[in-house]
Amino acid sequence: MASESDSNGTVTVSLPNREGNMSSKPPVWPLDGSGALTPPLLTRCDRDGRQDGVCCKDLKDPDSRTLIDPDIVRDVVIGLSDGLTVPFALAAGLSSLGASKLVVAGGIAELIAGAISMGIGGFLASSAERDHYHFMRRHTSARVQRSCIGEMEREVCAVLVPVGVDEKTCQAVTKCLRDVEFDPEVDAHGSSSDQEAQLLRWKDQVGLTPFLLKFGEGMEEISKRRVYMSALTIGLGYLVGGIIPLIPYFFVPEAHEALVYSSIVTGIVLLIFGAVKARVTGAGQGAGGYIWGAVSTLLVGGTAAAAAYALVAWLEDS
């Protein structure tokens, strides 16, 4: 195994890659003057110095909930919320006409059309967000290409200084990111040892451009899979939520009587859905948070249903 020594007397030992071969740019772990091995930053841990010997990663927070991906939660909330409120409001409004068959026919028609419409809306919204990201990436990349190092340092400082990073460190970060984005060695050498670096660059995940987009503009790329998943999640959420208020109308012939059962079932589901939503989003802090999430969701659905029922009843009387 090859080793080198720099001007400070630090010895670096080349490590083999995954295939066991020595690459032209091997990762190294430095050895100090006493011969002790200094681990890389990502592998350092102070648990040996702790009295309990526990790594900080193993320390548990009092609130140890595992939250779901917020994008998925957003789509589920959009689909279920509209599915529980809109068909229920429509069914409540049509209940003033007296026949459950009419409510079922109108409710199913609205449910199918609404699910398709909501799914297409989610697809178009995610696609527009994805297109906007690609436009901003081209715009930011062109700006990075033509800007001097001083302008890039100012932009990096504008992102990092407000969170407590000093200007000297900002300059070092700018230089590192700029070197990664404009590294000529990756383009000049196509050796297998640089395949991982090329893969990162091809994925557009390194350099000043993704840094400014993510931390400066607060934007991240949306994958094609996410676009289709958003449409499917919103559409299915609307379909599942919308069928619940219609269930009593399948078994009770009188719409006014079925409306009572539908209101009870939908109210219970809205309360449960509001509490679960507060749980998975992290909004619920104690019993009060869950109660408020449940009650607020019930109020939204109840208000929509009451407004629809009152409007149809008023039109029928007039």
Tab-separated table of C-alpha atoms in Angstrom:
chain	number	residue	atom	x	y	z
A	1	MET	CA	0.000	0.000	0.000
A	2	ALA	CA	1.501	3.335	-1.068
A	3	SER	CA	1.983	6.250	1.335
A	4	GLU	CA	3.116	9.865	1.027
A	5	SER	CA	4.414	12.515	3.398
A	6	ASP	CA	3.714	16.253	3.096
A	7	SER	CA	5.689	19.277	4.336
A	8	ASN	CA	3.996	19.168	7.759
A	9	GLY	CA	5.175	15.643	8.373
A	10	THR	CA	1.693	14.145	8.031
A	11	VAL	CA	1.634	10.749	6.365
A	12	THR	CA	-1.303	9.825	4.136
A	13	VAL	CA	-2.080	6.203	3.402
A	14	SER	CA	-3.855	5.352	0.142
A	15	LEU	CA	-6.876	3.105	0.535
A	16	PRO	CA	-8.054	0.661	-2.120
A	17	ASN	CA	-11.356	1.237	-3.852
A	18	ARG	CA	-14.249	-1.210	-3.777
A	19	GLU	CA	-12.654	-3.366	-6.458
A	20	GLY	CA	-9.464	-3.590	-4.435
A	21	ASN	CA	-7.354	-1.624	-6.927
A	22	MET	CA	-5.364	1.505	-6.214
A	23	SER	CA	-6.964	4.408	-8.087
A	24	SER	CA	-5.237	7.512	-9.357
A	25	LYS	CA	-7.093	9.594	-6.749
A	26	PRO	CA	-7.459	7.259	-3.758
A	27	PRO	CA	-9.209	8.281	-0.556
A	28	VAL	CA	-6.724	8.792	2.253
A	29	TRP	CA	-6.713	8.729	6.031
A	30	PRO	CA	-3.925	10.897	7.511
A	31	LEU	CA	-1.442	9.609	10.063
A	32	ASP	CA	-0.039	12.088	12.554
A	33	GLY	CA	3.586	12.173	13.662
A	34	SER	CA	3.012	9.538	16.344
A	35	GLY	CA	1.601	7.101	13.805
A	36	ALA	CA	-1.981	7.332	15.096
A	37	LEU	CA	-4.682	7.013	12.482
A	38	THR	CA	-6.989	10.038	12.158
A	39	PRO	CA	-10.423	8.916	10.928
A	40	PRO	CA	-12.274	10.932	8.301
A	41	LEU	CA	-14.792	13.537	9.416
A	42	LEU	CA	-17.806	11.420	8.481
A	43	THR	CA	-16.632	8.546	10.703
A	44	ARG	CA	-15.646	10.514	13.788
A	45	CYS	CA	-17.596	10.036	16.998
A	46	ASP	CA	-17.023	11.202	20.583
A	47	ARG	CA	-18.778	8.274	22.218
A	48	ASP	CA	-15.431	6.945	23.459
A	49	GLY	CA	-15.106	10.118	25.501
A	50	ARG	CA	-18.636	9.878	26.941
A	51	GLN	CA	-19.185	8.300	30.312
A	52	ASP	CA	-22.103	6.249	29.043
A	53	GLY	CA	-20.331	5.352	25.780
A	54	VAL	CA	-23.482	6.084	23.736
A	55	CYS	CA	-23.234	7.692	20.306
A	56	CYS	CA	-25.204	10.922	19.912
A	57	LYS	CA	-27.064	9.342	16.985
A	58	ASP	CA	-28.548	6.818	19.427
A	59	LEU	CA	-29.849	9.464	21.831
A	60	LYS	CA	-33.639	9.666	21.605
A	61	ASP	CA	-35.744	12.806	21.578
A	62	PRO	CA	-38.872	12.843	23.778
A	63	ASP	CA	-40.945	13.218	20.605
A	64	SER	CA	-39.597	10.357	18.471
A	65	ARG	CA	-42.328	10.281	15.817
A	66	THR	CA	-41.312	9.164	12.340
A	67	LEU	CA	-42.981	11.605	9.988
A	68	ILE	CA	-44.098	10.721	6.481
A	69	ASP	CA	-42.686	12.462	3.415
A	70	PRO	CA	-44.344	15.919	3.460
A	71	ASP	CA	-45.000	15.789	-0.290
A	72	ILE	CA	-46.982	12.576	0.095
A	73	VAL	CA	-48.795	13.959	3.145
A	74	ARG	CA	-49.690	17.105	1.177
A	75	ASP	CA	-51.153	15.095	-1.708
A	76	VAL	CA	-53.073	12.772	0.621
A	77	VAL	CA	-54.454	15.721	2.581
A	78	ILE	CA	-55.526	17.507	-0.617
A	79	GLY	CA	-57.227	14.401	-2.008
A	80	LEU	CA	-58.925	13.224	1.188
A	81	SER	CA	-59.960	16.699	2.315
A	82	ASP	CA	-61.686	17.475	-0.977
A	83	GLY	CA	-63.053	13.954	-1.206
A	84	LEU	CA	-64.656	14.123	2.229
A	85	THR	CA	-66.083	17.618	1.833
A	86	VAL	CA	-67.135	18.138	-1.802
A	87	PRO	CA	-69.135	14.892	-2.385
A	88	PHE	CA	-70.593	15.190	1.112
A	89	ALA	CA	-71.684	18.761	0.426
A	90	LEU	CA	-73.160	17.685	-2.913
A	91	ALA	CA	-74.981	14.748	-1.310
A	92	ALA	CA	-76.306	17.014	1.435
A	93	GLY	CA	-77.570	19.480	-1.133
A	94	LEU	CA	-79.242	16.804	-3.282
A	95	SER	CA	-80.818	15.251	-0.186
A	96	SER	CA	-83.353	18.053	-0.141
A	97	LEU	CA	-84.808	16.557	-3.348
A	98	GLY	CA	-85.913	13.463	-1.410
A	99	ALA	CA	-84.674	10.445	-3.432
A	100	SER	CA	-81.507	8.540	-2.498
A	101	LYS	CA	-81.147	7.205	-6.048
A	102	LEU	CA	-80.742	10.722	-7.335
A	103	VAL	CA	-78.126	11.435	-4.686
A	104	VAL	CA	-76.218	8.240	-5.533
A	105	ALA	CA	-76.277	8.960	-9.278
A	106	GLY	CA	-75.143	12.558	-8.881
A	107	GLY	CA	-72.609	11.658	-6.201
A	108	ILE	CA	-70.931	8.892	-8.212
A	109	ALA	CA	-70.792	11.063	-11.322
A	110	GLU	CA	-69.193	13.886	-9.346
A	111	LEU	CA	-66.876	11.460	-7.553
A	112	ILE	CA	-65.440	9.968	-10.747
A	113	ALA	CA	-65.160	13.307	-12.503
A	114	GLY	CA	-63.650	14.914	-9.404
A	115	ALA	CA	-61.053	12.154	-8.920
A	116	ILE	CA	-59.928	12.413	-12.546
A	117	SER	CA	-59.890	16.198	-12.389
A	118	MET	CA	-57.944	16.256	-9.114
A	119	GLY	CA	-55.418	13.736	-10.425
A	120	ILE	CA	-54.858	15.675	-13.635
A	121	GLY	CA	-54.584	18.873	-11.614
A	122	GLY	CA	-51.905	17.332	-9.406
A	123	PHE	CA	-50.022	16.097	-12.471
A	124	LEU	CA	-50.122	19.497	-14.174
A	125	ALA	CA	-49.108	21.298	-10.970
A	126	SER	CA	-46.109	19.012	-10.393
A	127	SER	CA	-45.120	19.214	-14.068
A	128	ALA	CA	-45.252	23.005	-13.962
A	129	GLU	CA	-43.093	23.013	-10.840
A	130	ARG	CA	-40.626	20.659	-12.515
A	131	ASP	CA	-40.478	22.825	-15.652
A	132	HIS	CA	-39.939	25.920	-13.524
A	133	TYR	CA	-37.041	24.215	-11.732
A	134	HIS	CA	-35.377	23.292	-15.034
A	135	PHE	CA	-35.735	26.870	-16.272
A	136	MET	CA	-34.239	28.252	-13.068
A	137	ARG	CA	-31.410	25.724	-13.280
A	138	ARG	CA	-30.472	26.788	-16.804
A	139	HIS	CA	-30.722	30.428	-15.779
A	140	THR	CA	-28.620	29.935	-12.632
A	141	SER	CA	-26.035	27.790	-14.432
A	142	ALA	CA	-25.574	30.448	-17.119
A	143	ARG	CA	-25.209	33.111	-14.436
A	144	VAL	CA	-22.578	31.041	-12.607
A	145	GLN	CA	-20.684	30.496	-15.865
A	146	ARG	CA	-20.407	34.189	-16.684
A	147	SER	CA	-19.954	35.580	-13.160
A	148	CYS	CA	-16.643	36.307	-11.491
A	149	ILE	CA	-15.511	34.724	-8.249
A	150	GLY	CA	-16.351	37.896	-6.313
A	151	GLU	CA	-19.991	37.861	-7.410
A	152	MET	CA	-20.302	34.195	-6.489
A	153	GLU	CA	-18.775	34.876	-3.078
A	154	ARG	CA	-21.369	37.579	-2.481
A	155	GLU	CA	-24.213	35.208	-3.367
A	156	VAL	CA	-22.856	32.437	-1.158
A	157	CYS	CA	-22.377	34.931	1.686
A	158	ALA	CA	-25.980	36.067	1.268
A	159	VAL	CA	-27.042	32.479	1.949
A	160	LEU	CA	-24.608	31.481	4.705
A	161	VAL	CA	-23.919	34.684	6.659
A	162	PRO	CA	-27.503	34.964	8.025
A	163	VAL	CA	-27.129	31.509	9.596
A	164	GLY	CA	-23.845	32.374	11.334
A	165	VAL	CA	-21.086	31.498	8.843
A	166	ASP	CA	-18.223	34.004	8.679
A	167	GLU	CA	-17.013	35.565	5.422
A	168	LYS	CA	-13.732	33.655	5.353
A	169	THR	CA	-15.558	30.343	5.498
A	170	CYS	CA	-18.003	31.562	2.840
A	171	GLN	CA	-15.064	32.301	0.535
A	172	ALA	CA	-13.669	28.818	1.137
A	173	VAL	CA	-17.069	27.244	0.438
A	174	THR	CA	-17.404	29.287	-2.759
A	175	LYS	CA	-13.980	28.195	-3.972
A	176	CYS	CA	-14.715	24.546	-3.202
A	177	LEU	CA	-18.084	24.589	-4.984
A	178	ARG	CA	-16.676	26.509	-7.932
A	179	ASP	CA	-13.759	24.090	-8.279
A	180	VAL	CA	-16.154	21.154	-8.252
A	181	GLU	CA	-18.379	22.686	-10.912
A	182	PHE	CA	-15.497	23.736	-13.176
A	183	ASP	CA	-13.076	20.877	-12.438
A	184	PRO	CA	-11.338	20.223	-15.804
A	185	GLU	CA	-9.830	16.926	-14.712
A	186	VAL	CA	-13.175	15.146	-14.749
A	187	ASP	CA	-13.796	16.253	-18.310
A	188	ALA	CA	-10.237	15.528	-19.443
A	189	HIS	CA	-9.950	12.059	-17.925
A	190	GLY	CA	-12.449	9.320	-18.555
A	191	SER	CA	-10.823	6.730	-16.339
A	192	SER	CA	-12.930	4.348	-14.288
A	193	SER	CA	-11.589	5.943	-11.087
A	194	ASP	CA	-13.572	9.097	-11.873
A	195	GLN	CA	-16.846	7.393	-12.722
A	196	GLU	CA	-18.440	8.284	-9.401
A	197	ALA	CA	-17.496	11.941	-9.775
A	198	GLN	CA	-18.836	11.972	-13.325
A	199	LEU	CA	-22.062	10.352	-12.140
A	200	LEU	CA	-22.527	13.052	-9.535
A	201	ARG	CA	-21.930	15.753	-12.134
A	202	TRP	CA	-24.277	14.130	-14.601
A	203	LYS	CA	-26.936	14.085	-11.918
A	204	ASP	CA	-26.412	17.816	-11.388
A	205	GLN	CA	-26.000	17.474	-7.659
A	206	VAL	CA	-22.646	19.198	-7.102
A	207	GLY	CA	-21.282	22.678	-7.563
A	208	LEU	CA	-22.472	26.249	-7.184
A	209	THR	CA	-25.580	25.865	-9.317
A	210	PRO	CA	-27.385	23.251	-7.174
A	211	PHE	CA	-26.173	25.029	-4.016
A	212	LEU	CA	-27.691	28.366	-5.059
A	213	LEU	CA	-30.888	26.678	-6.217
A	214	LYS	CA	-31.394	24.637	-3.067
A	215	PHE	CA	-30.276	27.055	-0.385
A	216	GLY	CA	-30.644	30.372	-2.175
A	217	GLU	CA	-33.924	29.810	-4.019
A	218	GLY	CA	-35.261	26.955	-1.881
A	219	MET	CA	-35.845	24.759	-4.938
A	220	GLU	CA	-35.219	21.054	-5.491
A	221	GLU	CA	-35.766	18.999	-8.601
A	222	ILE	CA	-38.963	16.981	-8.842
A	223	SER	CA	-38.465	13.568	-10.401
A	224	LYS	CA	-40.769	12.187	-13.074
A	225	ARG	CA	-41.799	9.448	-10.662
A	226	ARG	CA	-42.889	12.105	-8.187
A	227	VAL	CA	-45.034	13.795	-10.849
A	228	TYR	CA	-47.000	10.603	-11.530
A	229	MET	CA	-47.134	9.669	-7.842
A	230	SER	CA	-48.630	13.064	-7.022
A	231	ALA	CA	-51.398	12.617	-9.584
A	232	LEU	CA	-52.140	9.067	-8.415
A	233	THR	CA	-52.117	9.969	-4.715
A	234	ILE	CA	-54.432	12.965	-5.084
A	235	GLY	CA	-56.841	11.106	-7.382
A	236	LEU	CA	-57.059	7.994	-5.173
A	237	GLY	CA	-57.324	10.154	-2.040
A	238	TYR	CA	-60.289	11.978	-3.535
A	239	LEU	CA	-61.895	8.697	-4.606
A	240	VAL	CA	-61.490	7.040	-1.200
A	241	GLY	CA	-62.615	10.103	0.713
A	242	GLY	CA	-65.567	10.782	-1.569
A	243	ILE	CA	-67.117	7.313	-1.373
A	244	ILE	CA	-67.538	7.516	2.415
A	245	PRO	CA	-70.368	10.116	2.504
A	246	LEU	CA	-72.265	8.195	-0.190
A	247	ILE	CA	-72.294	4.799	1.572
A	248	PRO	CA	-75.525	5.370	3.590
A	249	TYR	CA	-77.405	6.376	0.446
A	250	PHE	CA	-76.857	2.888	-1.006
A	251	PHE	CA	-78.853	1.298	1.847
A	252	VAL	CA	-81.395	3.940	2.908
A	253	PRO	CA	-84.017	4.830	0.263
A	254	GLU	CA	-85.066	8.122	1.845
A	255	ALA	CA	-82.435	10.793	1.247
A	256	HIS	CA	-83.371	12.846	4.332
A	257	GLU	CA	-82.858	9.819	6.561
A	258	ALA	CA	-79.672	8.780	4.755
A	259	LEU	CA	-78.323	12.300	5.233
A	260	VAL	CA	-78.389	11.808	9.008
A	261	TYR	CA	-76.325	8.625	8.795
A	262	SER	CA	-74.029	10.211	6.201
A	263	SER	CA	-73.458	13.211	8.479
A	264	ILE	CA	-72.589	10.970	11.426
A	265	VAL	CA	-70.228	8.744	9.417
A	266	THR	CA	-68.552	11.662	7.637
A	267	GLY	CA	-68.221	13.613	10.881
A	268	ILE	CA	-66.463	10.700	12.593
A	269	VAL	CA	-64.162	10.186	9.604
A	270	LEU	CA	-63.359	13.912	9.474
A	271	LEU	CA	-62.452	13.897	13.167
A	272	ILE	CA	-60.215	10.851	12.736
A	273	PHE	CA	-58.668	12.269	9.582
A	274	GLY	CA	-57.936	15.613	11.270
A	275	ALA	CA	-56.253	13.913	14.242
A	276	VAL	CA	-54.195	11.608	12.011
A	277	LYS	CA	-53.191	14.563	9.833
A	278	ALA	CA	-51.961	16.434	12.919
A	279	ARG	CA	-50.001	13.349	13.903
A	280	VAL	CA	-48.210	12.616	10.616
A	281	THR	CA	-47.436	16.276	9.869
A	282	GLY	CA	-46.009	16.952	13.331
A	283	ALA	CA	-48.536	19.720	13.970
A	284	GLY	CA	-50.069	17.971	16.954
A	285	GLN	CA	-48.201	18.804	20.161
A	286	GLY	CA	-50.046	16.966	22.892
A	287	ALA	CA	-53.762	16.288	23.188
A	288	GLY	CA	-54.690	19.898	22.397
A	289	GLY	CA	-52.978	19.746	19.011
A	290	TYR	CA	-54.789	16.559	18.010
A	291	ILE	CA	-58.147	17.916	19.191
A	292	TRP	CA	-57.683	21.152	17.260
A	293	GLY	CA	-56.670	19.256	14.110
A	294	ALA	CA	-59.767	17.063	14.365
A	295	VAL	CA	-62.208	19.873	15.173
A	296	SER	CA	-60.870	22.261	12.508
A	297	THR	CA	-61.196	19.583	9.817
A	298	LEU	CA	-64.739	18.815	10.957
A	299	LEU	CA	-65.660	22.502	10.863
A	300	VAL	CA	-64.452	22.867	7.277
A	301	GLY	CA	-66.412	19.859	6.046
A	302	GLY	CA	-69.502	20.737	8.071
A	303	THR	CA	-69.550	24.325	6.864
A	304	ALA	CA	-69.318	23.255	3.213
A	305	ALA	CA	-72.091	20.682	3.622
A	306	ALA	CA	-74.396	23.102	5.474
A	307	ALA	CA	-73.889	25.790	2.827
A	308	ALA	CA	-74.677	23.382	-0.020
A	309	TYR	CA	-77.760	21.990	1.713
A	310	ALA	CA	-79.107	25.454	2.532
A	311	LEU	CA	-78.545	26.691	-1.020
A	312	VAL	CA	-80.354	23.759	-2.677
A	313	ALA	CA	-83.194	23.969	-0.168
A	314	TRP	CA	-83.591	27.695	-0.820
A	315	LEU	CA	-83.604	27.185	-4.597
A	316	GLU	CA	-86.196	24.418	-4.280
A	317	ASP	CA	-88.523	26.583	-2.134
A	318	SER	CA	-88.200	29.565	-4.437
